[in-house]
mmCIF file of C-alpha atoms and ligand atoms in Angstrom:
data_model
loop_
_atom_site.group_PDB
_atom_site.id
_atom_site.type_symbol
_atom_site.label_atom_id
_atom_site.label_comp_id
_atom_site.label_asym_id
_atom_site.label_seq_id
_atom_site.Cartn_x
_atom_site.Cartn_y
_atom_site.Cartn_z
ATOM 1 C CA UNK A 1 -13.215 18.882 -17.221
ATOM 2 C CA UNK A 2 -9.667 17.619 -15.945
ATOM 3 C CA UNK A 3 -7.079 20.154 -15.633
ATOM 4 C CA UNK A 4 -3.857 18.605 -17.022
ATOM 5 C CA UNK A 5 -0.273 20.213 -16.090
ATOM 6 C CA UNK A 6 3.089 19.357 -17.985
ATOM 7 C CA UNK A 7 0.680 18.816 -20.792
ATOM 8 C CA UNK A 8 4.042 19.599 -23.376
ATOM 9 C CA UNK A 9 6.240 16.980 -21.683
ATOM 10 C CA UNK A 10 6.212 13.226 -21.646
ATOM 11 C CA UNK A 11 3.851 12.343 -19.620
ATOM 12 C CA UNK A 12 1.546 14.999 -19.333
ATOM 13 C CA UNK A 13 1.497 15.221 -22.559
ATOM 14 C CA UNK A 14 -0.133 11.412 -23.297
ATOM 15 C CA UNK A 15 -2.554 12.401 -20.730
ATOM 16 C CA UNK A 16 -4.308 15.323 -22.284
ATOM 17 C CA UNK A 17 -4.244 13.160 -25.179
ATOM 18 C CA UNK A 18 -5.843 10.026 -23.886
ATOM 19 C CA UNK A 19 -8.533 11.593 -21.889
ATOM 20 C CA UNK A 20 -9.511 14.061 -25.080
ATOM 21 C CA UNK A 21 -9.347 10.517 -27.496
ATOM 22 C CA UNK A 22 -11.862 8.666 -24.663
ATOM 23 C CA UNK A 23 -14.054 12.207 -24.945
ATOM 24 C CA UNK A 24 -13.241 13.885 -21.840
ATOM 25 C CA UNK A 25 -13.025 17.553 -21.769
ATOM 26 C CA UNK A 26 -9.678 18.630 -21.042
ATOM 27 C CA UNK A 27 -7.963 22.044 -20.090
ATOM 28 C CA UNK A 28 -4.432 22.147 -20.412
ATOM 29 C CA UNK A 29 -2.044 24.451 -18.502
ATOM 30 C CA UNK A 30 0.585 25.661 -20.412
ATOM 31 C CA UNK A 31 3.535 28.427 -19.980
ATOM 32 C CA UNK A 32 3.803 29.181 -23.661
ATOM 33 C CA UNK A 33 0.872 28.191 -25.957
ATOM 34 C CA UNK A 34 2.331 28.730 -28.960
ATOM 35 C CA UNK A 35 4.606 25.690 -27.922
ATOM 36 C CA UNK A 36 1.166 23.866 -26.853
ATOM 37 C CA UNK A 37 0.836 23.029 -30.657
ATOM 38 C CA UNK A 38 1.486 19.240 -30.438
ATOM 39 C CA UNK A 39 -2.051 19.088 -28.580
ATOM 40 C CA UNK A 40 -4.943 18.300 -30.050
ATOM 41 C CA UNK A 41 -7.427 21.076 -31.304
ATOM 42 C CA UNK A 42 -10.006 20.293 -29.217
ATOM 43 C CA UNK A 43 -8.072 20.810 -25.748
ATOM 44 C CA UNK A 44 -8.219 24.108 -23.909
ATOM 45 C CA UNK A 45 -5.076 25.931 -22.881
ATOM 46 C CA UNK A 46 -4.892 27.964 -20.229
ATOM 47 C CA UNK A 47 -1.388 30.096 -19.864
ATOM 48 C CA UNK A 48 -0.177 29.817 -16.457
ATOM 49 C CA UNK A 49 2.813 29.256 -14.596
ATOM 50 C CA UNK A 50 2.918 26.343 -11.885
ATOM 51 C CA UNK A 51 4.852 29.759 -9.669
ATOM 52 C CA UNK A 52 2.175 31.907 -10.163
ATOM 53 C CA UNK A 53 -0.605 31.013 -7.806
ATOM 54 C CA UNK A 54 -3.200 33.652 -9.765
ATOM 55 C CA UNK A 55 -2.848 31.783 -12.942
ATOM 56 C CA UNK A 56 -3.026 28.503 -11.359
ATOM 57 C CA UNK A 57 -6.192 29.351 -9.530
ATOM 58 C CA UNK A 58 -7.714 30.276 -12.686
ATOM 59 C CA UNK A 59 -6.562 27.213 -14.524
ATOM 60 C CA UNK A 60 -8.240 24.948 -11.887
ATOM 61 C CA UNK A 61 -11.826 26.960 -11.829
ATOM 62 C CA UNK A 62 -14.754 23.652 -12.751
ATOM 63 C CA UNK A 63 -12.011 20.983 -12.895
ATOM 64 C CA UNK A 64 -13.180 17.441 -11.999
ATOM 65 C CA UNK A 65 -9.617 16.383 -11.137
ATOM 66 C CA UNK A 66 -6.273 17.586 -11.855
ATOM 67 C CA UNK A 67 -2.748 16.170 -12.920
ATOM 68 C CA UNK A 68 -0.141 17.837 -11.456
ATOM 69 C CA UNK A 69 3.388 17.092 -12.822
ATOM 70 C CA UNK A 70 5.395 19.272 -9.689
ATOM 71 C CA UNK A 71 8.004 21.097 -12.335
ATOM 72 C CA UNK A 72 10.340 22.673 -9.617
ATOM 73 C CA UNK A 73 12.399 21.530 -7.258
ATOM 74 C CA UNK A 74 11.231 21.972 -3.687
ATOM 75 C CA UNK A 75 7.494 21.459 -2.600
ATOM 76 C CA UNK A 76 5.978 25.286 -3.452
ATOM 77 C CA UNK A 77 3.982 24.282 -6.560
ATOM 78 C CA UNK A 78 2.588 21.481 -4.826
ATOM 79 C CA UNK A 79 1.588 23.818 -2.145
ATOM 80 C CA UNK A 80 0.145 26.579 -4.763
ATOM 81 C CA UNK A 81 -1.873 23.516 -6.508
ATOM 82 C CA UNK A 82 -3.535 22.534 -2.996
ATOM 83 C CA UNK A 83 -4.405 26.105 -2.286
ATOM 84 C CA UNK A 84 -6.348 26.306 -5.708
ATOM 85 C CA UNK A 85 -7.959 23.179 -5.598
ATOM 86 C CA UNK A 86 -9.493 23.787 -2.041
ATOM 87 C CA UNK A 87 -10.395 26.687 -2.649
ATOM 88 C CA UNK A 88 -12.065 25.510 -5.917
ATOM 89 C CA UNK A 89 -13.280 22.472 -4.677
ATOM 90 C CA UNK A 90 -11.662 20.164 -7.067
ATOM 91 C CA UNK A 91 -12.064 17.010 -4.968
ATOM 92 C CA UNK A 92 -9.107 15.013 -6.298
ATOM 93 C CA UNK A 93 -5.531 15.541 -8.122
ATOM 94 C CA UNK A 94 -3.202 12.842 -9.492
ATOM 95 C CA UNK A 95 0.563 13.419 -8.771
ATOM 96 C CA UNK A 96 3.289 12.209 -10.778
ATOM 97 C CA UNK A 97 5.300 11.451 -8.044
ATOM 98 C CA UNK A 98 8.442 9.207 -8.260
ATOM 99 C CA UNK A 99 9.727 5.466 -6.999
ATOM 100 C CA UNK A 100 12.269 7.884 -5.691
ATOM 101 C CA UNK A 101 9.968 8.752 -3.431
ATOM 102 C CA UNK A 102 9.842 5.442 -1.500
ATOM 103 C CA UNK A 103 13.838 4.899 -2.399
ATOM 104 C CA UNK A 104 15.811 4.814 1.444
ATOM 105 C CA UNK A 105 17.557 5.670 2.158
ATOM 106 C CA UNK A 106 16.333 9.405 0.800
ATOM 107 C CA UNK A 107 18.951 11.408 2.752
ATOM 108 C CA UNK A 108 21.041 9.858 -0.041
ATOM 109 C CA UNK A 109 18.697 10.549 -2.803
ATOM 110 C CA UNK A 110 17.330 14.615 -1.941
ATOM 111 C CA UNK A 111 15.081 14.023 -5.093
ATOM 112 C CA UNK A 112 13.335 11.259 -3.754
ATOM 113 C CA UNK A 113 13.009 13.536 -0.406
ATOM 114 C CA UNK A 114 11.626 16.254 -2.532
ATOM 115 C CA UNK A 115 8.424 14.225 -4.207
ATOM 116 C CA UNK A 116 8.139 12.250 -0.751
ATOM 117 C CA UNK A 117 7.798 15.626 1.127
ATOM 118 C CA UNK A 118 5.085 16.962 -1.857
ATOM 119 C CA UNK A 119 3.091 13.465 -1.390
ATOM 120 C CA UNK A 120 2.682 14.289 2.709
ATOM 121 C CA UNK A 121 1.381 17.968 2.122
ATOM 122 C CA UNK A 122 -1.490 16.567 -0.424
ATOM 123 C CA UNK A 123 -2.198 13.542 2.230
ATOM 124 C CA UNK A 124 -2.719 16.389 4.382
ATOM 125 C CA UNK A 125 -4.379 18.293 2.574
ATOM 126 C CA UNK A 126 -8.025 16.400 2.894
ATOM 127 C CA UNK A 127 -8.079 16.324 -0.731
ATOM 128 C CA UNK A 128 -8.728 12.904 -2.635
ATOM 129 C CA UNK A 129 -4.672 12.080 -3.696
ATOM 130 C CA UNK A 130 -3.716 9.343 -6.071
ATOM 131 C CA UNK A 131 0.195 9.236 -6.180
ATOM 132 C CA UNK A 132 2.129 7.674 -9.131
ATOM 133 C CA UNK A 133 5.373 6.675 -8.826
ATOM 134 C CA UNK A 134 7.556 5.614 -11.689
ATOM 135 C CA UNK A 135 10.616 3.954 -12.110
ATOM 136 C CA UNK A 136 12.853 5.653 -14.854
ATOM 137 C CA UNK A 137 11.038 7.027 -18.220
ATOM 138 C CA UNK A 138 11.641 5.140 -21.562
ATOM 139 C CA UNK A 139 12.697 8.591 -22.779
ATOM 140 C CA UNK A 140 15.088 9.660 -20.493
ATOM 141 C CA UNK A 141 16.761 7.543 -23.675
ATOM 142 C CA UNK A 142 16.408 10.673 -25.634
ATOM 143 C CA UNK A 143 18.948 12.124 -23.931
ATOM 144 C CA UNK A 144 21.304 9.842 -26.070
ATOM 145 C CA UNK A 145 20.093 11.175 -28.956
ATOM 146 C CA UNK A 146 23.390 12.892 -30.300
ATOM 147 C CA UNK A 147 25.677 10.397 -28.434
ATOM 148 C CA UNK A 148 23.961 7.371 -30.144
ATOM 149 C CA UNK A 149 23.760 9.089 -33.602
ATOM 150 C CA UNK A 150 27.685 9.562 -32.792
ATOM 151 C CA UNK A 151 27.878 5.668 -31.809
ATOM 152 C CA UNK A 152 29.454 6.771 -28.647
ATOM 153 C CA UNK A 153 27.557 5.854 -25.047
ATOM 154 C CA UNK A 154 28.952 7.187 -21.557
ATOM 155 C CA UNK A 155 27.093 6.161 -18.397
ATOM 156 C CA UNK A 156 27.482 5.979 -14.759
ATOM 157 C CA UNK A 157 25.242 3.596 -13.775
ATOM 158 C CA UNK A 158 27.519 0.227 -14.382
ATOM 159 C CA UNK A 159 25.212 -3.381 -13.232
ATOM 160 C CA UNK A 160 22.548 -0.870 -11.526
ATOM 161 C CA UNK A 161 19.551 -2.144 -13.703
ATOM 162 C CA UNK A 162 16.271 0.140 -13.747
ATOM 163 C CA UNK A 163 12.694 -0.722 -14.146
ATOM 164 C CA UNK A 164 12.192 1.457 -17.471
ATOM 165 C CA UNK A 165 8.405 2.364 -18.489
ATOM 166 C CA UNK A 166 7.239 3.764 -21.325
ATOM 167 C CA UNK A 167 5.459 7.518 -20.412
ATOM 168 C CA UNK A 168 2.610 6.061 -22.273
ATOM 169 C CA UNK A 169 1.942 3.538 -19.464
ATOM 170 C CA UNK A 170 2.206 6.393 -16.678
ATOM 171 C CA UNK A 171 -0.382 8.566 -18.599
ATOM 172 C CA UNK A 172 -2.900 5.539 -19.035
ATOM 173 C CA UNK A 173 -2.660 4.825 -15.133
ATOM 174 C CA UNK A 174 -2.731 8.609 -14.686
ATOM 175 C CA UNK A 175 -6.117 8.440 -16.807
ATOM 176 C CA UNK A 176 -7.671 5.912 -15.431
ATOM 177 C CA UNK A 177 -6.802 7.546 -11.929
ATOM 178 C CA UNK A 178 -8.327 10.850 -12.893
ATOM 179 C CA UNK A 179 -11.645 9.110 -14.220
ATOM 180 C CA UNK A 180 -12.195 6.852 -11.483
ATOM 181 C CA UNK A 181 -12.309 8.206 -8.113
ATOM 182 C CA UNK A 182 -11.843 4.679 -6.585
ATOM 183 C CA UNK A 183 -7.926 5.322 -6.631
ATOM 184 C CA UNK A 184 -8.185 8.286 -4.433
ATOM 185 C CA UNK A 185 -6.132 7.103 -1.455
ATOM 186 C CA UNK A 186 -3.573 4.935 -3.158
ATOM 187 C CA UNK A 187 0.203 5.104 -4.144
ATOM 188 C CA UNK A 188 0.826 2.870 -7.018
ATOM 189 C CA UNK A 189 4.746 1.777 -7.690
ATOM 190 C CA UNK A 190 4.908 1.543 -11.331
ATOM 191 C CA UNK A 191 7.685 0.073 -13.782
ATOM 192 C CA UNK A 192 8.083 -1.945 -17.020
ATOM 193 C CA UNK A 193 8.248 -5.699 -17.574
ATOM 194 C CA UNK A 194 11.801 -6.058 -17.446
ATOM 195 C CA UNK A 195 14.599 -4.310 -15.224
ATOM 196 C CA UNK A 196 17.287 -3.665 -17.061
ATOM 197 C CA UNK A 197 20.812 -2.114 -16.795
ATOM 198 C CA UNK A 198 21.891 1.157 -19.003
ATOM 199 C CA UNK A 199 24.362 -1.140 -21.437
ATOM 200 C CA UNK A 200 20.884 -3.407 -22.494
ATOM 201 C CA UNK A 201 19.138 -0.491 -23.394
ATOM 202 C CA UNK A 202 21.726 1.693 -25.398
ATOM 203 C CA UNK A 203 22.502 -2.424 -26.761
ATOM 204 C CA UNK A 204 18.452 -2.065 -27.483
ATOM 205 C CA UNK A 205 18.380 1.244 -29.082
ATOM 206 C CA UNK A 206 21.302 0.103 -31.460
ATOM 207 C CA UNK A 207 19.511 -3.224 -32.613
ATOM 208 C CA UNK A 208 16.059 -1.411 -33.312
ATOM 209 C CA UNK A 209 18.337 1.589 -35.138
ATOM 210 C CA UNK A 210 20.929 -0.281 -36.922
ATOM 211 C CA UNK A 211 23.482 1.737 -35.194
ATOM 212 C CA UNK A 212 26.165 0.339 -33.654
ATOM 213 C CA UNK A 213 26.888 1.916 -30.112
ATOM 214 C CA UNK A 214 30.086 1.316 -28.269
ATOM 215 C CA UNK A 215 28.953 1.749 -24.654
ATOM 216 C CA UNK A 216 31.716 3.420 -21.614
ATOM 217 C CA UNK A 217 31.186 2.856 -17.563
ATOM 218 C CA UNK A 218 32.467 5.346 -16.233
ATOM 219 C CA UNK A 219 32.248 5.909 -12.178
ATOM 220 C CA UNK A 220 29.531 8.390 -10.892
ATOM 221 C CA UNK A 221 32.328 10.705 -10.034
ATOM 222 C CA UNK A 222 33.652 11.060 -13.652
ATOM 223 C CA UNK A 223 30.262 11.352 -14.889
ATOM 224 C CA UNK A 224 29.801 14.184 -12.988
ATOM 225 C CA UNK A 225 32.887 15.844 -12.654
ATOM 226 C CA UNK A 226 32.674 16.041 -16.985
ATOM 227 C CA UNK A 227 28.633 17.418 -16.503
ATOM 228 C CA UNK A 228 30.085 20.400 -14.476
ATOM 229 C CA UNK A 229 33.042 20.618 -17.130
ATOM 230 C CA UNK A 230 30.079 20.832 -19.705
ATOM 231 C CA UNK A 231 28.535 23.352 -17.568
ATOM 232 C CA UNK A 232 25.966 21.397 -15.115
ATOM 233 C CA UNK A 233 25.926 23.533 -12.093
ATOM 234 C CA UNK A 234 28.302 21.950 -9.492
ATOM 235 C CA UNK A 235 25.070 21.376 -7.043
ATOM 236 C CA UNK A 236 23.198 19.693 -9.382
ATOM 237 C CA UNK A 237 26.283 17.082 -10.722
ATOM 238 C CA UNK A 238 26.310 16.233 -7.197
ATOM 239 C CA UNK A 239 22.918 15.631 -6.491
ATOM 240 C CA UNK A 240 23.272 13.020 -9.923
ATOM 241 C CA UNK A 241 26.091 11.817 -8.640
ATOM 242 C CA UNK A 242 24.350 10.225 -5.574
ATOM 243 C CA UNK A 243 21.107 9.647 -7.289
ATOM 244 C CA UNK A 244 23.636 7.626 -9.598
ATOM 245 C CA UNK A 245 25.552 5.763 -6.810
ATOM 246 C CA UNK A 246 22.175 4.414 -5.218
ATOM 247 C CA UNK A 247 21.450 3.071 -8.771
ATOM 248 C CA UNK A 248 24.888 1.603 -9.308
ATOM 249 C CA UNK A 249 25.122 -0.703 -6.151
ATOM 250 C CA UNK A 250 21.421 -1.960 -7.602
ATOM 251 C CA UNK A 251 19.382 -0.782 -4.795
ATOM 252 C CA UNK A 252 16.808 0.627 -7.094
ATOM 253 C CA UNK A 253 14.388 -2.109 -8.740
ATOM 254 C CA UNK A 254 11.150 -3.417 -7.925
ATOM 255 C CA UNK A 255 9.061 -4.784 -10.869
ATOM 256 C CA UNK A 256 5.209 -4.431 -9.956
ATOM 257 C CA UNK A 257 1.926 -5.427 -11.938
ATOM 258 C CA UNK A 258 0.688 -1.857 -10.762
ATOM 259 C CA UNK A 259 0.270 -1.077 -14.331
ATOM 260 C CA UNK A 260 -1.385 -3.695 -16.002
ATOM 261 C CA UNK A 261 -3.827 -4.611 -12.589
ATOM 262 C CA UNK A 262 -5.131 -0.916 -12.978
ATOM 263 C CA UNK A 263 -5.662 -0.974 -17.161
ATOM 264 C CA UNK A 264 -6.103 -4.223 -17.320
ATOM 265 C CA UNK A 265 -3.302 -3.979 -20.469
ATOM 266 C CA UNK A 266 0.411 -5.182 -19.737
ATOM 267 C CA UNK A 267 2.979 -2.253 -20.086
ATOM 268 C CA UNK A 268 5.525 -1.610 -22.717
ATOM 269 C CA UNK A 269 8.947 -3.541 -22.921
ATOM 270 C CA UNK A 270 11.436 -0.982 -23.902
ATOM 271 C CA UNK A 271 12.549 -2.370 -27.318
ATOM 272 C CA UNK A 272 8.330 -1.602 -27.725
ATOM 273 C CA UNK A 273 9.316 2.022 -26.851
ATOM 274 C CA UNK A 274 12.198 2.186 -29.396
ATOM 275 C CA UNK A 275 10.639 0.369 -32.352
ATOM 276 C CA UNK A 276 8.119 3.526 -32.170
ATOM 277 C CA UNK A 277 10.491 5.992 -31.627
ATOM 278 C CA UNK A 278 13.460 4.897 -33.667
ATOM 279 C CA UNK A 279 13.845 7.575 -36.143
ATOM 280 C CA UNK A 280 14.692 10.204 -32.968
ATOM 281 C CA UNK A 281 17.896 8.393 -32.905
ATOM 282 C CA UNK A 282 18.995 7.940 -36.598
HETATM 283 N N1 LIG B 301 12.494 11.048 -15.991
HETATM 284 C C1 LIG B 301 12.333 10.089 -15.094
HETATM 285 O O1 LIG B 301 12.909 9.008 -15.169
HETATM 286 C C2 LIG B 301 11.387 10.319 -13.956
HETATM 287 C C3 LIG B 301 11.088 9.267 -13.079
HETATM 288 C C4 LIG B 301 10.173 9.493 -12.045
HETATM 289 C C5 LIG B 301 9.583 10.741 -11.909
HETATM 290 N N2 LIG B 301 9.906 11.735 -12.795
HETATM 291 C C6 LIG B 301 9.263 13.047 -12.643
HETATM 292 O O2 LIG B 301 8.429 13.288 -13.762
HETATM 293 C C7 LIG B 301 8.396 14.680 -14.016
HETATM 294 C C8 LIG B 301 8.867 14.949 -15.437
HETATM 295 O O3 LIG B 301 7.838 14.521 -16.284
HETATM 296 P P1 LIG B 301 7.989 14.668 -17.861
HETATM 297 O O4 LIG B 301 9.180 13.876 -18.322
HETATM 298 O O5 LIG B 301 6.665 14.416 -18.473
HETATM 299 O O6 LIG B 301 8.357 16.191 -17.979
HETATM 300 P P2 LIG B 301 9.044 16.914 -19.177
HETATM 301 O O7 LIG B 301 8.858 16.141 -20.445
HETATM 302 O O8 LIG B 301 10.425 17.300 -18.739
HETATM 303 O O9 LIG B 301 8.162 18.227 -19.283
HETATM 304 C C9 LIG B 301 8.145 19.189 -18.288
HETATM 305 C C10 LIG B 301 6.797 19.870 -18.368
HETATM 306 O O10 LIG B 301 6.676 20.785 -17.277
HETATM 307 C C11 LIG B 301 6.235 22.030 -17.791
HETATM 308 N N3 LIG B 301 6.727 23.066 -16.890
HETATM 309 C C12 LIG B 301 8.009 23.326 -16.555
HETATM 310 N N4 LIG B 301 8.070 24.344 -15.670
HETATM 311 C C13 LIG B 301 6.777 24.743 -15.455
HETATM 312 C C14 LIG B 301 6.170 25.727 -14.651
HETATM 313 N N5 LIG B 301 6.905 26.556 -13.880
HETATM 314 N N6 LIG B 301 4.837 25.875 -14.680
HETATM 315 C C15 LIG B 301 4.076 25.061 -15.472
HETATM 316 N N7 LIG B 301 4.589 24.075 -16.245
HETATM 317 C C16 LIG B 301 5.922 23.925 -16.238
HETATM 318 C C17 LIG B 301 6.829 22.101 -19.175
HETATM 319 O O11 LIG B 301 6.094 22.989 -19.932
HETATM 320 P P3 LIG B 301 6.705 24.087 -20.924
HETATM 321 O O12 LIG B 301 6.144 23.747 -22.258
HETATM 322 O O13 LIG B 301 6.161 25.354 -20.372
HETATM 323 O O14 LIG B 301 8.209 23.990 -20.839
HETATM 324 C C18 LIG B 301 6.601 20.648 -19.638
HETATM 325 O O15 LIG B 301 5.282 20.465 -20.071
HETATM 326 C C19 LIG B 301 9.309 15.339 -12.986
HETATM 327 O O16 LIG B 301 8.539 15.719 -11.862
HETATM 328 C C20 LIG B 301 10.241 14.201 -12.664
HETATM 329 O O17 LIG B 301 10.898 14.377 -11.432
HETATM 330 C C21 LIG B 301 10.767 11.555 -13.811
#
């Protein structure tokens, strides 16, 4: 059995479901199972919180492996998931880590220093550690939703061009890291084929959608100053704001074959992404 976390979100979420499809059994654990309904039948939930280590230690009980999507900010879940799986002797966990997480400098980017600190607990935790770390998520796009349906685009991140994969790719490394204890050990960097700046994909979106998006640069600073105007805690805009400025001066990208050396199957160009998930944006 492989205990999957995050299993309602966009990665984990393609995980349970490709291990259940290739007949693994899976045990999914969720906060709220009543908004677990998206999973398939045949996958266990167990309620738990990734904050409350009894529930976690009872989600991890006979697990083969475990993917653990770190929810909070800081390292304590990661910590909680170690304790559980030594004392359960689950040999190995996947974490969905970040390209953050190898992004200096990471005094600049306190995200990436969050998921780099959580990757040197489980390296020293003696347990068998496979750490994934994407470039930006296909569907952070969704967050455009209302903006494209409104034609309107606002975005900070000017000629900063990301390495955008589709969550489906992540969860078919992720699988293929849980299955195959050969990985334990590694760090894999993994992006799409094509690097490509915020304009090209909102440009994307509104050729595969037929709706035409006028696209606005505006300067980290405005970006953020509006999110707090909108109600983003000041803290937070802030921490965007630099995440945002290493992206703008285009010290972000790396393209790797990460993804397609470990499936053996090329990943997803974003316009692949949209075509099947057009209809979010019309
Ligand atoms: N977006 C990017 O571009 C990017 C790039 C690199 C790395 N990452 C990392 O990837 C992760 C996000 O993955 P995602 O997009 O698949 O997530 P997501 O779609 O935002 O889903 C979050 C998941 O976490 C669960 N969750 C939240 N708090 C929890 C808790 N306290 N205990 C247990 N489960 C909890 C949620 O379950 P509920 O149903 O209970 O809400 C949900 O399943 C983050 O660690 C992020 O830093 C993201």
């Amino acid at each position: 059995m492989y205990l999957v976390t995050g299993a309602t979100g966009h990665v984990g979420g393609p995980v349970a479901r490709q291990l259940h499809e290739q007949g693994h059994s899976v045990r999914a654990l969720v906060r709220d199972p009543s908004r677990a309904a998206g999973l398939s039948a045949g996958i266990e939930l167990a309620a738990g919180d990734l904050d409350d280590p009894e529930s976690v230690a009872k989600a991890v009980t006979g697990a083969e492996a475990i993917f653990l999507m770190h929810a909070g900010t800081g390292t304590g879940q990661t910590t909680t998931m170690i304790a559980a799986a030594q004392d359960a002797a689950v040999p190995r966990i996947v974490l969905l880590s970040s390209a953050g997480a190898r992004l200096l400098p990471l005094d600049a980017n306190p995200m990436g220093a969050a998921f780099a600190a959580r990757e040197q607990l489980l390296r020293e935790s003696g347990l068998g550690v496979t750490c994934l770390r994407p470039d930006a998520f296909a569907s952070n796009a969704f967050a455009w939703r209302d903006s494209i349906r409104a034609g309107k685009v606002t975005d900070p991140t000017g000629d900063g061009v990301l390495a955008v994969i589709d969550p489906e790719d992540i969860a078919r490394v992720a699988v293929a890291a849980l299955t195959d204890g050969g990985h334990a050990g590694k760090g894999y960097l993994l992006t799409g084929p094509q690097a490509l700046t915020a304009r090209e994909q909102a440009v994307t979106i509104a050729e595969v959608t037929g709706r035409p998006v006028d696209f606005r640069d505006v300067t980290p600073h405005e970006f953020a100053q509006a999110a707090i105007q909108q109600g983003t805690q000041p803290g937070q805009a802030q921490l965007m704001e630099r995440v945002y400025e290493v992206y703008r001066a285009r010290r972000s990208v790396n393209i790797t074959d990460d993804v397609e050396n470990i499936t053996g199957t090329a990943p997803a160009t974003f316009r692949d992404w949209c075509e099947r998930h057009a209809d979010a944006f019309r």
